[in-house]
Amino acid sequence: MGAVDRRGPSRGAARDGRYLGAAVRIDQIEAEPRLAEAVLRDCASLTPEIDMKWDALQPGPGEWRTGPADGLVAFARQHGLAVRGHTLLWDQSTPAWVRARLERDPGDWSLVADYFKTVLGRYGAFVDEWDVVNEPIDTGVRDNLRATVFRKAYGPDYVARALHEARAHAPHARLVVNDYGFDYDNPVENARRAAFLRLLEDLKARGAPLDGVGVQAHLDLGKGPLKRELLAPFFSRIADLGLGIAITELDVKEHDLRGDVAERDRQVADHVQAYLDIALEQASVTGVTTWGLSDRHSWLQKKPVRPTASPAGLNRGLPYDGALTPKPVYWTIQQAMLDAKASPMLTNR
Ligand code: 9MR
């Protein structure tokens, strides 16, 4: 396939400090040898799309299902790839039994402490970066903190407390808060960027062990142009706090777009180019993870697709199409990583 061999430019870029990675599922890697090849060709870092979430790992009290996460970590180790730990606390992936316990007994931190101890104990040696808290921000609510099960049970300090708890069990990992909805110029996302910066400033001011942020970057062609004058200062202000920035879930929602497939693919590639031009200019951006590799596996397929959207009906927002053929955005990402490697800003880091 094309000019990129098993140690293609993305993996080369990783050697120079920036990595390219993807969210993956070990069952899909094992079932599809061509997907496994693509992962090994392109990725220096893997994020478990589902298998390291609390509801996946511990569906019941005392009931652990670590097989898929173990398999993913073993695959990564076998091939020398890094693993991003995704994610310790996320409202949406909290098992029902934990929710019930916290509603009955709010304030009982032992649930979180025991969970972190077990998970960080099991995977801590192989995971260099953890999304400790996923999606804590909301706007138009008290403290701009989403009314999650954790916010309700433990109060607004739960983010700092989770970071301290993670640090106690993972002394050397980079600890990260990961969130979405920072990319466009509209009232909600403008407020979300401000709220996120306030949370980060507060965490740093209080000495919470926070090493970086995850900017998900679920892009959407329906949300208008990307604006450097909004995004570049957002990245700089995070960097000025001494935090690293990982682009953690890059993809493009585009299936509402009218036009033929070639035109759609061109627009996706141009949009990602525009985003990476801005993001990779910031030296504190450590790497880029796409939220999957092939359109066939994208979470966006779960959304209804407009009947006239495309012959295959797939959203086309990932590097490879449904048949694992690289699309223009694949080459855009590869080239952007190469260019970023050559950037003088990086050599001055
Ligand atoms: O892509 C993931 C999907 O397959 C899962 O069903 C879902 C719930 O576990 O999570 C999706 O990934 C989400 C990620 O964990 C956090 N940011 C938003 C992602 C897309 O929903």
mmCIF file of N, CA and C in Angstrom, residues 116-215:
data_model
loop_
_atom_site.group_PDB
_atom_site.id
_atom_site.type_symbol
_atom_site.label_atom_id
_atom_site.label_comp_id
_atom_site.label_asym_id
_atom_site.label_seq_id
_atom_site.Cartn_x
_atom_site.Cartn_y
_atom_site.Cartn_z
ATOM 1 N N PHE A 116 -8.859 2.651 41.248
ATOM 2 C CA PHE A 116 -7.583 3.189 40.739
ATOM 3 C C PHE A 116 -6.427 2.271 41.153
ATOM 4 N N LYS A 117 -6.475 1.807 42.395
ATOM 5 C CA LYS A 117 -5.376 0.965 42.879
ATOM 6 C C LYS A 117 -5.259 -0.288 42.006
ATOM 7 N N THR A 118 -6.388 -0.909 41.719
ATOM 8 C CA THR A 118 -6.369 -2.141 40.933
ATOM 9 C C THR A 118 -5.930 -1.874 39.494
ATOM 10 N N VAL A 119 -6.542 -0.877 38.864
ATOM 11 C CA VAL A 119 -6.279 -0.657 37.439
ATOM 12 C C VAL A 119 -4.868 -0.100 37.211
ATOM 13 N N LEU A 120 -4.482 0.861 38.041
ATOM 14 C CA LEU A 120 -3.144 1.428 37.869
ATOM 15 C C LEU A 120 -2.086 0.414 38.288
ATOM 16 N N GLY A 121 -2.423 -0.411 39.257
ATOM 17 C CA GLY A 121 -1.509 -1.478 39.648
ATOM 18 C C GLY A 121 -1.314 -2.468 38.514
ATOM 19 N N ARG A 122 -2.391 -2.805 37.822
ATOM 20 C CA ARG A 122 -2.309 -3.812 36.759
ATOM 21 C C ARG A 122 -1.633 -3.271 35.493
ATOM 22 N N TYR A 123 -1.971 -2.030 35.120
ATOM 23 C CA TYR A 123 -1.503 -1.511 33.821
ATOM 24 C C TYR A 123 -0.469 -0.399 33.929
ATOM 25 N N GLY A 124 -0.215 0.056 35.155
ATOM 26 C CA GLY A 124 0.630 1.241 35.336
ATOM 27 C C GLY A 124 1.991 1.132 34.691
ATOM 28 N N ALA A 125 2.565 -0.091 34.672
ATOM 29 C CA ALA A 125 3.919 -0.236 34.129
ATOM 30 C C ALA A 125 3.936 -0.095 32.613
ATOM 31 N N PHE A 126 2.785 -0.216 31.979
ATOM 32 C CA PHE A 126 2.747 -0.244 30.502
ATOM 33 C C PHE A 126 2.039 0.958 29.901
ATOM 34 N N VAL A 127 1.451 1.783 30.739
ATOM 35 C CA VAL A 127 0.668 2.924 30.233
ATOM 36 C C VAL A 127 1.400 4.184 30.655
ATOM 37 N N ASP A 128 1.792 5.000 29.685
ATOM 38 C CA ASP A 128 2.582 6.175 30.086
ATOM 39 C C ASP A 128 1.744 7.428 30.253
ATOM 40 N N GLU A 129 0.493 7.379 29.791
ATOM 41 C CA GLU A 129 -0.360 8.567 29.948
ATOM 42 C C GLU A 129 -1.791 8.110 30.222
ATOM 43 N N TRP A 130 -2.408 8.728 31.221
ATOM 44 C CA TRP A 130 -3.785 8.359 31.590
ATOM 45 C C TRP A 130 -4.738 9.531 31.421
ATOM 46 N N ASP A 131 -5.856 9.281 30.772
ATOM 47 C CA ASP A 131 -6.979 10.206 30.839
ATOM 48 C C ASP A 131 -7.658 9.939 32.188
ATOM 49 N N VAL A 132 -7.222 10.675 33.188
ATOM 50 C CA VAL A 132 -7.716 10.386 34.550
ATOM 51 C C VAL A 132 -9.189 10.759 34.648
ATOM 52 N N VAL A 133 -9.529 11.941 34.152
ATOM 53 C CA VAL A 133 -10.937 12.359 34.133
ATOM 54 C C VAL A 133 -11.293 12.702 32.690
ATOM 55 N N ASN A 134 -12.362 12.133 32.217
ATOM 56 C CA ASN A 134 -12.825 12.377 30.852
ATOM 57 C C ASN A 134 -14.083 13.239 30.871
ATOM 58 N N GLU A 135 -14.052 14.295 30.102
ATOM 59 C CA GLU A 135 -15.221 15.141 29.850
ATOM 60 C C GLU A 135 -15.861 15.725 31.118
ATOM 61 N N PRO A 136 -15.051 16.447 31.920
ATOM 62 C CA PRO A 136 -15.608 17.063 33.135
ATOM 63 C C PRO A 136 -16.343 18.385 32.906
ATOM 64 N N ILE A 137 -16.157 18.990 31.711
ATOM 65 C CA ILE A 137 -16.644 20.365 31.504
ATOM 66 C C ILE A 137 -18.088 20.395 31.013
ATOM 67 N N ASP A 138 -18.810 21.383 31.483
ATOM 68 C CA ASP A 138 -20.107 21.704 30.883
ATOM 69 C C ASP A 138 -20.287 23.210 31.032
ATOM 70 N N THR A 139 -21.160 23.784 30.234
ATOM 71 C CA THR A 139 -21.366 25.224 30.384
ATOM 72 C C THR A 139 -22.790 25.467 30.867
ATOM 73 N N GLY A 140 -22.974 26.630 31.459
ATOM 74 C CA GLY A 140 -24.298 26.967 31.969
ATOM 75 C C GLY A 140 -24.657 26.194 33.228
ATOM 76 N N VAL A 141 -23.666 25.590 33.871
ATOM 77 C CA VAL A 141 -23.913 24.898 35.138
ATOM 78 C C VAL A 141 -22.933 25.418 36.180
ATOM 79 N N ARG A 142 -23.199 25.097 37.433
ATOM 80 C CA ARG A 142 -22.352 25.568 38.520
ATOM 81 C C ARG A 142 -20.899 25.139 38.314
ATOM 82 N N ASP A 143 -19.973 26.025 38.490
ATOM 83 C CA ASP A 143 -18.525 25.781 38.345
ATOM 84 C C ASP A 143 -18.131 25.336 36.944
ATOM 85 N N ASN A 144 -19.058 25.373 36.006
ATOM 86 C CA ASN A 144 -18.791 24.818 34.669
ATOM 87 C C ASN A 144 -18.310 23.375 34.713
ATOM 88 N N LEU A 145 -18.727 22.665 35.740
ATOM 89 C CA LEU A 145 -18.388 21.249 35.845
ATOM 90 C C LEU A 145 -19.639 20.433 35.587
ATOM 91 N N ARG A 146 -19.546 19.526 34.654
ATOM 92 C CA ARG A 146 -20.674 18.678 34.281
ATOM 93 C C ARG A 146 -21.247 17.982 35.519
ATOM 94 N N ALA A 147 -22.551 17.853 35.551
ATOM 95 C CA ALA A 147 -23.209 17.234 36.711
ATOM 96 C C ALA A 147 -23.118 15.714 36.620
ATOM 97 N N THR A 148 -21.879 15.217 36.696
ATOM 98 C CA THR A 148 -21.657 13.771 36.578
ATOM 99 C C THR A 148 -21.954 13.087 37.905
ATOM 100 N N VAL A 149 -21.961 11.772 37.856
ATOM 101 C CA VAL A 149 -22.143 11.001 39.084
ATOM 102 C C VAL A 149 -21.050 11.361 40.099
ATOM 103 N N PHE A 150 -19.856 11.678 39.615
ATOM 104 C CA PHE A 150 -18.741 11.991 40.523
ATOM 105 C C PHE A 150 -18.881 13.403 41.100
ATOM 106 N N ARG A 151 -19.295 14.343 40.278
ATOM 107 C CA ARG A 151 -19.527 15.713 40.749
ATOM 108 C C ARG A 151 -20.591 15.702 41.845
ATOM 109 N N LYS A 152 -21.637 14.897 41.598
ATOM 110 C CA LYS A 152 -22.729 14.853 42.575
ATOM 111 C C LYS A 152 -22.296 14.161 43.862
ATOM 112 N N ALA A 153 -21.503 13.107 43.723
ATOM 113 C CA ALA A 153 -21.134 12.335 44.924
ATOM 114 C C ALA A 153 -20.044 13.022 45.742
ATOM 115 N N TYR A 154 -19.092 13.647 45.061
ATOM 116 C CA TYR A 154 -17.897 14.128 45.770
ATOM 117 C C TYR A 154 -17.729 15.642 45.752
ATOM 118 N N GLY A 155 -18.589 16.334 45.001
ATOM 119 C CA GLY A 155 -18.431 17.782 44.916
ATOM 120 C C GLY A 155 -17.407 18.176 43.874
ATOM 121 N N PRO A 156 -17.229 19.503 43.692
ATOM 122 C CA PRO A 156 -16.401 19.991 42.582
ATOM 123 C C PRO A 156 -14.922 19.638 42.704
ATOM 124 N N ASP A 157 -14.477 19.229 43.884
ATOM 125 C CA ASP A 157 -13.058 18.886 44.044
ATOM 126 C C ASP A 157 -12.703 17.521 43.473
ATOM 127 N N TYR A 158 -13.687 16.827 42.922
ATOM 128 C CA TYR A 158 -13.406 15.437 42.545
ATOM 129 C C TYR A 158 -12.311 15.312 41.489
ATOM 130 N N VAL A 159 -12.157 16.329 40.632
ATOM 131 C CA VAL A 159 -11.139 16.227 39.579
ATOM 132 C C VAL A 159 -9.743 16.242 40.216
ATOM 133 N N ALA A 160 -9.508 17.205 41.106
ATOM 134 C CA ALA A 160 -8.206 17.279 41.790
ATOM 135 C C ALA A 160 -7.964 16.011 42.613
ATOM 136 N N ARG A 161 -9.011 15.579 43.273
ATOM 137 C CA ARG A 161 -8.864 14.399 44.129
ATOM 138 C C ARG A 161 -8.513 13.162 43.293
ATOM 139 N N ALA A 162 -9.149 13.037 42.137
ATOM 140 C CA ALA A 162 -8.856 11.899 41.256
ATOM 141 C C ALA A 162 -7.403 11.948 40.782
ATOM 142 N N LEU A 163 -6.920 13.161 40.479
ATOM 143 C CA LEU A 163 -5.519 13.280 40.038
ATOM 144 C C LEU A 163 -4.570 12.852 41.155
ATOM 145 N N HIS A 164 -4.841 13.304 42.381
ATOM 146 C CA HIS A 164 -3.989 12.883 43.507
ATOM 147 C C HIS A 164 -4.041 11.368 43.692
ATOM 148 N N GLU A 165 -5.231 10.817 43.593
ATOM 149 C CA GLU A 165 -5.367 9.367 43.771
ATOM 150 C C GLU A 165 -4.584 8.623 42.687
ATOM 151 N N ALA A 166 -4.681 9.110 41.452
ATOM 152 C CA ALA A 166 -3.949 8.468 40.348
ATOM 153 C C ALA A 166 -2.446 8.572 40.586
ATOM 154 N N ARG A 167 -2.003 9.746 41.023
ATOM 155 C CA ARG A 167 -0.564 9.938 41.261
ATOM 156 C C ARG A 167 -0.043 8.962 42.326
ATOM 157 N N ALA A 168 -0.881 8.697 43.327
ATOM 158 C CA ALA A 168 -0.455 7.795 44.407
ATOM 159 C C ALA A 168 -0.154 6.399 43.867
ATOM 160 N N HIS A 169 -0.871 5.993 42.817
ATOM 161 C CA HIS A 169 -0.688 4.629 42.298
ATOM 162 C C HIS A 169 0.109 4.601 40.999
ATOM 163 N N ALA A 170 0.341 5.747 40.390
ATOM 164 C CA ALA A 170 1.085 5.807 39.119
ATOM 165 C C ALA A 170 2.059 6.962 39.197
ATOM 166 N N PRO A 171 3.139 6.781 39.954
ATOM 167 C CA PRO A 171 4.026 7.914 40.235
ATOM 168 C C PRO A 171 4.692 8.498 38.998
ATOM 169 N N HIS A 172 4.853 7.701 37.937
ATOM 170 C CA HIS A 172 5.632 8.190 36.794
ATOM 171 C C HIS A 172 4.801 8.503 35.559
ATOM 172 N N ALA A 173 3.517 8.192 35.561
ATOM 173 C CA ALA A 173 2.704 8.398 34.352
ATOM 174 C C ALA A 173 2.350 9.873 34.196
ATOM 175 N N ARG A 174 2.090 10.273 32.948
ATOM 176 C CA ARG A 174 1.542 11.610 32.719
ATOM 177 C C ARG A 174 0.041 11.555 32.965
ATOM 178 N N LEU A 175 -0.431 12.466 33.790
ATOM 179 C CA LEU A 175 -1.846 12.475 34.178
ATOM 180 C C LEU A 175 -2.563 13.612 33.451
ATOM 181 N N VAL A 176 -3.696 13.260 32.862
ATOM 182 C CA VAL A 176 -4.331 14.141 31.880
ATOM 183 C C VAL A 176 -5.824 14.271 32.155
ATOM 184 N N VAL A 177 -6.366 15.435 31.833
ATOM 185 C CA VAL A 177 -7.824 15.640 31.773
ATOM 186 C C VAL A 177 -8.172 15.807 30.296
ATOM 187 N N ASN A 178 -9.171 15.057 29.842
ATOM 188 C CA ASN A 178 -9.482 14.969 28.406
ATOM 189 C C ASN A 178 -10.896 15.496 28.160
ATOM 190 N N ASP A 179 -11.041 16.361 27.141
ATOM 191 C CA ASP A 179 -12.412 16.869 26.901
ATOM 192 C C ASP A 179 -12.574 17.286 25.441
ATOM 193 N N TYR A 180 -13.800 17.610 25.072
ATOM 194 C CA TYR A 180 -14.142 17.865 23.666
ATOM 195 C C TYR A 180 -14.825 19.233 23.533
ATOM 196 N N GLY A 181 -15.104 19.605 22.286
ATOM 197 C CA GLY A 181 -15.947 20.782 22.048
ATOM 198 C C GLY A 181 -15.194 22.088 22.220
ATOM 199 N N PHE A 182 -13.923 22.135 21.710
ATOM 200 C CA PHE A 182 -13.108 23.341 21.829
ATOM 201 C C PHE A 182 -12.759 23.940 20.465
ATOM 202 N N ASP A 183 -13.293 23.393 19.403
ATOM 203 C CA ASP A 183 -12.693 23.582 18.099
ATOM 204 C C ASP A 183 -13.261 24.738 17.270
ATOM 205 N N TYR A 184 -14.501 25.125 17.537
ATOM 206 C CA TYR A 184 -15.189 26.041 16.619
ATOM 207 C C TYR A 184 -15.600 27.345 17.297
ATOM 208 N N ASP A 185 -15.913 28.293 16.413
ATOM 209 C CA ASP A 185 -16.341 29.619 16.869
ATOM 210 C C ASP A 185 -17.862 29.643 16.961
ATOM 211 N N ASN A 186 -18.369 29.226 18.119
ATOM 212 C CA ASN A 186 -19.802 29.361 18.399
ATOM 213 C C ASN A 186 -19.929 29.558 19.906
ATOM 214 N N PRO A 187 -21.067 30.055 20.375
ATOM 215 C CA PRO A 187 -21.144 30.427 21.793
ATOM 216 C C PRO A 187 -20.830 29.267 22.745
ATOM 217 N N VAL A 188 -21.284 28.077 22.411
ATOM 218 C CA VAL A 188 -21.045 26.943 23.317
ATOM 219 C C VAL A 188 -19.559 26.605 23.377
ATOM 220 N N GLU A 189 -18.921 26.483 22.215
ATOM 221 C CA GLU A 189 -17.514 26.062 22.236
ATOM 222 C C GLU A 189 -16.594 27.177 22.729
ATOM 223 N N ASN A 190 -16.968 28.428 22.464
ATOM 224 C CA ASN A 190 -16.175 29.527 23.028
ATOM 225 C C ASN A 190 -16.233 29.480 24.559
ATOM 226 N N ALA A 191 -17.406 29.196 25.086
ATOM 227 C CA ALA A 191 -17.549 29.105 26.543
ATOM 228 C C ALA A 191 -16.839 27.860 27.085
ATOM 229 N N ARG A 192 -16.852 26.790 26.314
ATOM 230 C CA ARG A 192 -16.181 25.567 26.780
ATOM 231 C C ARG A 192 -14.664 25.766 26.868
ATOM 232 N N ARG A 193 -14.093 26.461 25.883
ATOM 233 C CA ARG A 193 -12.642 26.718 25.963
ATOM 234 C C ARG A 193 -12.324 27.525 27.218
ATOM 235 N N ALA A 194 -13.129 28.559 27.475
ATOM 236 C CA ALA A 194 -12.880 29.405 28.657
ATOM 237 C C ALA A 194 -13.042 28.574 29.935
ATOM 238 N N ALA A 195 -14.062 27.740 29.976
ATOM 239 C CA ALA A 195 -14.309 26.929 31.179
ATOM 240 C C ALA A 195 -13.169 25.940 31.403
ATOM 241 N N PHE A 196 -12.676 25.345 30.332
ATOM 242 C CA PHE A 196 -11.589 24.372 30.449
ATOM 243 C C PHE A 196 -10.336 25.065 30.977
ATOM 244 N N LEU A 197 -10.023 26.242 30.425
ATOM 245 C CA LEU A 197 -8.838 26.974 30.885
ATOM 246 C C LEU A 197 -8.964 27.328 32.365
ATOM 247 N N ARG A 198 -10.167 27.721 32.776
ATOM 248 C CA ARG A 198 -10.357 28.044 34.205
ATOM 249 C C ARG A 198 -10.134 26.814 35.073
ATOM 250 N N LEU A 199 -10.634 25.675 34.632
ATOM 251 C CA LEU A 199 -10.425 24.437 35.401
ATOM 252 C C LEU A 199 -8.930 24.123 35.497
ATOM 253 N N LEU A 200 -8.226 24.244 34.386
ATOM 254 C CA LEU A 200 -6.788 23.928 34.388
ATOM 255 C C LEU A 200 -6.032 24.881 35.305
ATOM 256 N N GLU A 201 -6.372 26.173 35.221
ATOM 257 C CA GLU A 201 -5.694 27.165 36.072
ATOM 258 C C GLU A 201 -5.947 26.850 37.545
ATOM 259 N N ASP A 202 -7.170 26.495 37.840
ATOM 260 C CA ASP A 202 -7.532 26.174 39.222
ATOM 261 C C ASP A 202 -6.775 24.929 39.706
ATOM 262 N N LEU A 203 -6.714 23.911 38.870
ATOM 263 C CA LEU A 203 -6.012 22.684 39.265
ATOM 264 C C LEU A 203 -4.537 22.970 39.502
ATOM 265 N N LYS A 204 -3.926 23.750 38.605
ATOM 266 C CA LYS A 204 -2.511 24.068 38.769
ATOM 267 C C LYS A 204 -2.287 24.916 40.021
ATOM 268 N N ALA A 205 -3.176 25.916 40.228
ATOM 269 C CA ALA A 205 -3.015 26.805 41.381
ATOM 270 C C ALA A 205 -3.095 26.013 42.688
ATOM 271 N N ARG A 206 -3.878 24.954 42.678
ATOM 272 C CA ARG A 206 -4.027 24.174 43.906
ATOM 273 C C ARG A 206 -3.033 23.011 43.997
ATOM 274 N N GLY A 207 -2.111 22.973 43.029
ATOM 275 C CA GLY A 207 -1.044 21.968 43.115
ATOM 276 C C GLY A 207 -1.482 20.558 42.762
ATOM 277 N N ALA A 208 -2.560 20.416 42.007
ATOM 278 C CA ALA A 208 -2.976 19.069 41.604
ATOM 279 C C ALA A 208 -1.952 18.482 40.631
ATOM 280 N N PRO A 209 -1.692 17.195 40.723
ATOM 281 C CA PRO A 209 -0.676 16.587 39.849
ATOM 282 C C PRO A 209 -1.202 16.367 38.433
ATOM 283 N N LEU A 210 -1.291 17.453 37.700
ATOM 284 C CA LEU A 210 -1.786 17.421 36.321
ATOM 285 C C LEU A 210 -0.620 17.683 35.381
ATOM 286 N N ASP A 211 -0.395 16.778 34.438
ATOM 287 C CA ASP A 211 0.733 16.923 33.515
ATOM 288 C C ASP A 211 0.318 17.409 32.139
ATOM 289 N N GLY A 212 -0.922 17.175 31.788
ATOM 290 C CA GLY A 212 -1.309 17.545 30.436
ATOM 291 C C GLY A 212 -2.807 17.502 30.239
ATOM 292 N N VAL A 213 -3.194 17.849 29.023
ATOM 293 C CA VAL A 213 -4.604 17.793 28.667
ATOM 294 C C VAL A 213 -4.757 16.957 27.405
ATOM 295 N N GLY A 214 -5.944 16.411 27.263
ATOM 296 C CA GLY A 214 -6.331 15.786 26.015
ATOM 297 C C GLY A 214 -7.369 16.665 25.348
ATOM 298 N N VAL A 215 -7.061 17.059 24.111
ATOM 299 C CA VAL A 215 -8.033 17.801 23.305
ATOM 300 C C VAL A 215 -8.571 16.787 22.287
#
